Structure formats: structure tokens, C-alpha cells
Amino acid sequence: VQNVSSIMSEVAAAADEQSGRIADISGTVGKLDEVTQQNAALVEESAAAADSLREQAHRLTDIVHTFRLSRDTPVAAPGGAAGDGRSVPTPPAPALARAPQPLRLG
């Protein structure tokens, strides 16, 4: 009878331990579900932001294409001509046909 009682106590202790571990697993799965839902929301926000950025880039491209440069105008590359931080020299302004005259009052 003592042997059966001892075995029953061990089974009850093991069942309690398993119950505690199942509760831990259930809590962890709940946290995982919450994080997964947050991640899905962030993915949706990122996709919306990417779409908005793509649309803005297209609009900016359209706006920039409205500007025309003459073929003689040098166009600076980003960061300088060679991309090494040096700037492209600005061409000199065209000379005036005649010098400006001082304003005469009276």
C-alpha cells in the first residue's frame, strides 16, 4: 500500500510539474502571437510607406524632367565631378555688352 501511495505521489508531482510547464508554454505562445501581430502591422506600415515614397519619387522625377539645360551647361555629378568630393567649377558669367551707368538724379 505504501508503494502504491508513493507512486501516486510521484505521478501527482509530475502532473503538477507538467501543468506548470504547459502554462509557461501557453504564455510564451501568447506572447509570440502578440509579437507576430505587431510584426504584421509593421509590415503593412512599411509597405504603405514604400508605396508613398515610390509615388513621391515618380512625382519628383516628373517635376525634374520639366527643367531643361542647354547642352553647353556642365552638370555636376553628386559629390563632385569624379565623385571624390571636388566640385565642378562654375562657368564664368557672360560679359555685359556695356558697363552699367551710374544713376543720375535731377
Short mmCIF file of N, CA and C in Angstrom, two decimals:
data_model
loop_
_atom_site.label_atom_id
_atom_site.label_comp_id
_atom_site.label_asym_id
_atom_site.label_seq_id
_atom_site.Cartn_x
_atom_site.Cartn_y
_atom_site.Cartn_z
N VAL A 1 0.83 -1.18 0.00
CA VAL A 1 0.00 0.00 0.00
C VAL A 1 0.88 1.25 0.00
N GLN A 2 1.98 1.22 0.75
CA GLN A 2 2.88 2.37 0.78
C GLN A 2 3.52 2.58 -0.59
N ASN A 3 3.83 1.50 -1.26
CA ASN A 3 4.45 1.58 -2.58
C ASN A 3 3.49 2.25 -3.56
N VAL A 4 2.21 1.87 -3.53
CA VAL A 4 1.20 2.46 -4.41
C VAL A 4 1.03 3.93 -4.04
N SER A 5 1.02 4.26 -2.77
CA SER A 5 0.88 5.64 -2.32
C SER A 5 2.06 6.48 -2.79
N SER A 6 3.26 5.94 -2.73
CA SER A 6 4.47 6.63 -3.18
C SER A 6 4.42 6.89 -4.68
N ILE A 7 3.98 5.88 -5.43
CA ILE A 7 3.86 6.03 -6.89
C ILE A 7 2.81 7.10 -7.22
N MET A 8 1.70 7.08 -6.50
CA MET A 8 0.64 8.07 -6.73
C MET A 8 1.15 9.48 -6.44
N SER A 9 1.95 9.65 -5.40
CA SER A 9 2.52 10.96 -5.07
C SER A 9 3.46 11.43 -6.18
N GLU A 10 4.26 10.52 -6.70
CA GLU A 10 5.19 10.86 -7.80
C GLU A 10 4.42 11.26 -9.06
N VAL A 11 3.34 10.53 -9.34
CA VAL A 11 2.51 10.85 -10.51
C VAL A 11 1.86 12.22 -10.33
N ALA A 12 1.37 12.52 -9.14
CA ALA A 12 0.74 13.81 -8.87
C ALA A 12 1.76 14.94 -8.99
N ALA A 13 2.97 14.73 -8.48
CA ALA A 13 4.02 15.75 -8.58
C ALA A 13 4.41 15.98 -10.04
N ALA A 14 4.52 14.90 -10.81
CA ALA A 14 4.86 15.02 -12.23
C ALA A 14 3.75 15.74 -12.99
N ALA A 15 2.50 15.46 -12.64
CA ALA A 15 1.37 16.12 -13.30
C ALA A 15 1.37 17.62 -12.98
N ASP A 16 1.67 17.97 -11.73
CA ASP A 16 1.76 19.39 -11.36
C ASP A 16 2.89 20.09 -12.13
N GLU A 17 4.03 19.42 -12.25
CA GLU A 17 5.16 19.99 -12.99
C GLU A 17 4.80 20.18 -14.46
N GLN A 18 4.15 19.19 -15.04
CA GLN A 18 3.73 19.29 -16.44
C GLN A 18 2.70 20.41 -16.62
N SER A 19 1.81 20.55 -15.67
CA SER A 19 0.80 21.60 -15.74
C SER A 19 1.47 22.98 -15.72
N GLY A 20 2.47 23.16 -14.88
CA GLY A 20 3.21 24.42 -14.82
C GLY A 20 3.94 24.70 -16.13
N ARG A 21 4.56 23.67 -16.69
CA ARG A 21 5.28 23.85 -17.96
C ARG A 21 4.31 24.16 -19.10
N ILE A 22 3.14 23.52 -19.08
CA ILE A 22 2.14 23.80 -20.12
C ILE A 22 1.66 25.25 -20.00
N ALA A 23 1.50 25.73 -18.78
CA ALA A 23 1.10 27.13 -18.58
C ALA A 23 2.19 28.07 -19.11
N ASP A 24 3.47 27.74 -18.86
CA ASP A 24 4.58 28.54 -19.38
C ASP A 24 4.57 28.57 -20.91
N ILE A 25 4.36 27.39 -21.51
CA ILE A 25 4.32 27.29 -22.97
C ILE A 25 3.15 28.10 -23.52
N SER A 26 2.02 28.00 -22.86
CA SER A 26 0.84 28.75 -23.30
C SER A 26 1.10 30.26 -23.26
N GLY A 27 1.73 30.73 -22.19
CA GLY A 27 2.08 32.14 -22.08
C GLY A 27 3.07 32.56 -23.17
N THR A 28 4.05 31.71 -23.44
CA THR A 28 5.03 32.02 -24.48
C THR A 28 4.38 32.06 -25.85
N VAL A 29 3.47 31.14 -26.13
CA VAL A 29 2.76 31.14 -27.41
C VAL A 29 1.91 32.40 -27.54
N GLY A 30 1.29 32.83 -26.44
CA GLY A 30 0.50 34.06 -26.46
C GLY A 30 1.37 35.27 -26.78
N LYS A 31 2.57 35.35 -26.17
CA LYS A 31 3.49 36.44 -26.45
C LYS A 31 3.96 36.38 -27.91
N LEU A 32 4.22 35.18 -28.40
CA LEU A 32 4.64 35.01 -29.79
C LEU A 32 3.55 35.48 -30.74
N ASP A 33 2.31 35.17 -30.42
CA ASP A 33 1.18 35.62 -31.24
C ASP A 33 1.09 37.15 -31.25
N GLU A 34 1.27 37.75 -30.09
CA GLU A 34 1.22 39.22 -29.98
C GLU A 34 2.33 39.86 -30.81
N VAL A 35 3.55 39.33 -30.71
CA VAL A 35 4.67 39.87 -31.47
C VAL A 35 4.45 39.67 -32.97
N THR A 36 3.87 38.54 -33.34
CA THR A 36 3.59 38.28 -34.76
C THR A 36 2.58 39.29 -35.30
N GLN A 37 1.56 39.60 -34.52
CA GLN A 37 0.57 40.59 -34.94
C GLN A 37 1.20 41.98 -35.07
N GLN A 38 2.07 42.33 -34.12
CA GLN A 38 2.77 43.62 -34.20
C GLN A 38 3.65 43.66 -35.45
N ASN A 39 4.33 42.56 -35.72
CA ASN A 39 5.20 42.48 -36.89
C ASN A 39 4.39 42.64 -38.17
N ALA A 40 3.23 42.01 -38.24
CA ALA A 40 2.37 42.12 -39.42
C ALA A 40 1.92 43.57 -39.61
N ALA A 41 1.59 44.25 -38.52
CA ALA A 41 1.19 45.66 -38.61
C ALA A 41 2.35 46.51 -39.11
N LEU A 42 3.56 46.23 -38.63
CA LEU A 42 4.73 46.98 -39.10
C LEU A 42 5.01 46.73 -40.57
N VAL A 43 4.79 45.51 -41.01
CA VAL A 43 4.98 45.19 -42.43
C VAL A 43 3.99 45.98 -43.28
N GLU A 44 2.74 46.05 -42.83
CA GLU A 44 1.74 46.84 -43.57
C GLU A 44 2.12 48.31 -43.61
N GLU A 45 2.59 48.86 -42.48
CA GLU A 45 3.00 50.26 -42.45
C GLU A 45 4.20 50.49 -43.37
N SER A 46 5.15 49.56 -43.36
CA SER A 46 6.33 49.69 -44.22
C SER A 46 5.94 49.64 -45.69
N ALA A 47 5.01 48.76 -46.04
CA ALA A 47 4.56 48.66 -47.43
C ALA A 47 3.87 49.95 -47.85
N ALA A 48 3.05 50.51 -46.96
CA ALA A 48 2.37 51.77 -47.28
C ALA A 48 3.38 52.90 -47.44
N ALA A 49 4.38 52.93 -46.56
CA ALA A 49 5.42 53.97 -46.67
C ALA A 49 6.22 53.80 -47.95
N ALA A 50 6.51 52.57 -48.34
CA ALA A 50 7.25 52.33 -49.58
C ALA A 50 6.43 52.77 -50.79
N ASP A 51 5.13 52.50 -50.78
CA ASP A 51 4.27 52.94 -51.88
C ASP A 51 4.23 54.47 -51.96
N SER A 52 4.12 55.11 -50.81
CA SER A 52 4.10 56.57 -50.77
C SER A 52 5.42 57.14 -51.28
N LEU A 53 6.52 56.55 -50.85
CA LEU A 53 7.83 57.01 -51.30
C LEU A 53 8.00 56.82 -52.80
N ARG A 54 7.53 55.69 -53.31
CA ARG A 54 7.60 55.42 -54.74
C ARG A 54 6.80 56.47 -55.52
N GLU A 55 5.61 56.79 -55.02
CA GLU A 55 4.76 57.80 -55.67
C GLU A 55 5.43 59.17 -55.64
N GLN A 56 6.02 59.53 -54.51
CA GLN A 56 6.71 60.81 -54.41
C GLN A 56 7.92 60.86 -55.34
N ALA A 57 8.63 59.75 -55.47
CA ALA A 57 9.78 59.70 -56.37
C ALA A 57 9.35 59.89 -57.81
N HIS A 58 8.23 59.29 -58.19
CA HIS A 58 7.72 59.47 -59.55
C HIS A 58 7.33 60.93 -59.79
N ARG A 59 6.66 61.54 -58.81
CA ARG A 59 6.28 62.95 -58.95
C ARG A 59 7.51 63.84 -59.06
N LEU A 60 8.52 63.55 -58.23
CA LEU A 60 9.75 64.33 -58.28
C LEU A 60 10.45 64.17 -59.62
N THR A 61 10.46 62.95 -60.14
CA THR A 61 11.05 62.71 -61.46
C THR A 61 10.32 63.52 -62.52
N ASP A 62 9.00 63.52 -62.47
CA ASP A 62 8.22 64.30 -63.43
C ASP A 62 8.53 65.79 -63.32
N ILE A 63 8.65 66.29 -62.09
CA ILE A 63 8.95 67.70 -61.89
C ILE A 63 10.34 68.04 -62.41
N VAL A 64 11.31 67.20 -62.11
CA VAL A 64 12.69 67.45 -62.54
C VAL A 64 12.79 67.42 -64.06
N HIS A 65 12.03 66.57 -64.70
CA HIS A 65 12.07 66.48 -66.16
C HIS A 65 11.52 67.73 -66.84
N THR A 66 10.82 68.59 -66.09
CA THR A 66 10.33 69.83 -66.70
C THR A 66 11.45 70.84 -66.88
N PHE A 67 12.56 70.67 -66.17
CA PHE A 67 13.69 71.58 -66.31
C PHE A 67 14.54 71.14 -67.49
N ARG A 68 14.98 72.10 -68.28
CA ARG A 68 15.83 71.82 -69.43
C ARG A 68 17.14 72.58 -69.25
N LEU A 69 18.23 71.93 -69.55
CA LEU A 69 19.54 72.56 -69.51
C LEU A 69 20.06 72.65 -70.93
N SER A 70 20.83 73.71 -71.21
CA SER A 70 21.43 73.78 -72.54
C SER A 70 22.53 72.73 -72.62
N ARG A 71 22.89 72.36 -73.82
CA ARG A 71 23.91 71.31 -73.99
C ARG A 71 25.28 71.77 -73.52
N ASP A 72 25.51 73.09 -73.44
CA ASP A 72 26.81 73.61 -73.03
C ASP A 72 26.95 73.73 -71.52
N THR A 73 25.86 73.56 -70.79
CA THR A 73 25.90 73.71 -69.34
C THR A 73 26.43 72.44 -68.71
N PRO A 74 27.56 72.55 -67.96
CA PRO A 74 28.06 71.34 -67.30
C PRO A 74 27.13 70.95 -66.16
N VAL A 75 26.94 69.67 -66.00
CA VAL A 75 26.08 69.15 -64.95
C VAL A 75 26.97 68.48 -63.93
N ALA A 76 26.89 68.91 -62.69
CA ALA A 76 27.73 68.35 -61.64
C ALA A 76 27.20 67.00 -61.22
N ALA A 77 28.12 66.06 -61.07
CA ALA A 77 27.75 64.75 -60.53
C ALA A 77 27.61 64.89 -59.03
N PRO A 78 26.78 64.06 -58.39
CA PRO A 78 26.66 64.14 -56.94
C PRO A 78 28.02 63.95 -56.29
N GLY A 79 28.39 64.85 -55.39
CA GLY A 79 29.66 64.72 -54.69
C GLY A 79 30.83 65.23 -55.50
N GLY A 80 30.62 65.89 -56.61
CA GLY A 80 31.72 66.40 -57.42
C GLY A 80 31.79 65.66 -58.73
N ALA A 81 32.65 66.15 -59.63
CA ALA A 81 32.73 65.57 -60.97
C ALA A 81 33.16 64.12 -60.95
N ALA A 82 34.14 63.82 -60.12
CA ALA A 82 34.66 62.46 -60.09
C ALA A 82 34.08 61.67 -58.93
N GLY A 83 33.13 62.27 -58.22
CA GLY A 83 32.56 61.58 -57.06
C GLY A 83 33.52 61.56 -55.89
N ASP A 84 34.56 62.43 -55.93
CA ASP A 84 35.58 62.41 -54.89
C ASP A 84 35.48 63.61 -53.95
N GLY A 85 34.37 64.32 -54.00
CA GLY A 85 34.20 65.45 -53.11
C GLY A 85 34.60 66.78 -53.72
N ARG A 86 35.29 66.76 -54.87
CA ARG A 86 35.64 68.01 -55.54
C ARG A 86 34.41 68.54 -56.27
N SER A 87 34.28 69.85 -56.31
CA SER A 87 33.12 70.42 -57.00
C SER A 87 33.49 70.77 -58.44
N VAL A 88 32.49 70.79 -59.27
CA VAL A 88 32.68 71.17 -60.67
C VAL A 88 32.75 72.68 -60.72
N PRO A 89 33.78 73.25 -61.41
CA PRO A 89 33.87 74.71 -61.47
C PRO A 89 32.67 75.31 -62.18
N THR A 90 32.23 76.45 -61.69
CA THR A 90 31.10 77.15 -62.30
C THR A 90 31.63 77.98 -63.47
N PRO A 91 30.99 77.90 -64.63
CA PRO A 91 31.47 78.69 -65.77
C PRO A 91 31.29 80.17 -65.48
N PRO A 92 32.19 81.02 -66.04
CA PRO A 92 32.08 82.45 -65.77
C PRO A 92 30.80 83.01 -66.38
N ALA A 93 30.29 84.05 -65.74
CA ALA A 93 29.08 84.70 -66.24
C ALA A 93 29.42 85.43 -67.53
N PRO A 94 28.48 85.51 -68.46
CA PRO A 94 28.77 86.22 -69.72
C PRO A 94 29.02 87.71 -69.45
N ALA A 95 29.95 88.29 -70.23
CA ALA A 95 30.28 89.70 -70.07
C ALA A 95 29.12 90.56 -70.57
N LEU A 96 28.92 91.68 -69.92
CA LEU A 96 27.86 92.60 -70.34
C LEU A 96 28.30 93.33 -71.61
N ALA A 97 27.35 93.68 -72.44
CA ALA A 97 27.66 94.39 -73.68
C ALA A 97 28.28 95.75 -73.37
N ARG A 98 27.82 96.41 -72.35
CA ARG A 98 28.41 97.68 -71.94
C ARG A 98 28.34 97.76 -70.42
N ALA A 99 29.21 98.55 -69.86
CA ALA A 99 29.28 98.68 -68.41
C ALA A 99 28.05 99.41 -67.90
N PRO A 100 27.56 99.07 -66.72
CA PRO A 100 26.40 99.76 -66.18
C PRO A 100 26.74 101.23 -65.93
N GLN A 101 25.78 102.09 -66.16
CA GLN A 101 25.95 103.53 -65.98
C GLN A 101 25.38 103.94 -64.63
N PRO A 102 26.06 104.88 -63.95
CA PRO A 102 25.54 105.35 -62.66
C PRO A 102 24.22 106.08 -62.86
N LEU A 103 23.37 105.97 -61.87
CA LEU A 103 22.07 106.62 -61.91
C LEU A 103 22.26 108.11 -61.63
N ARG A 104 21.67 108.94 -62.47
CA ARG A 104 21.80 110.40 -62.30
C ARG A 104 20.46 110.95 -61.83
N LEU A 105 20.51 111.66 -60.75
CA LEU A 105 19.30 112.27 -60.20
C LEU A 105 19.25 113.74 -60.60
N GLY A 106 18.12 114.25 -60.97
CA GLY A 106 17.95 115.66 -61.18
C GLY A 106 17.90 116.05 -62.55
#
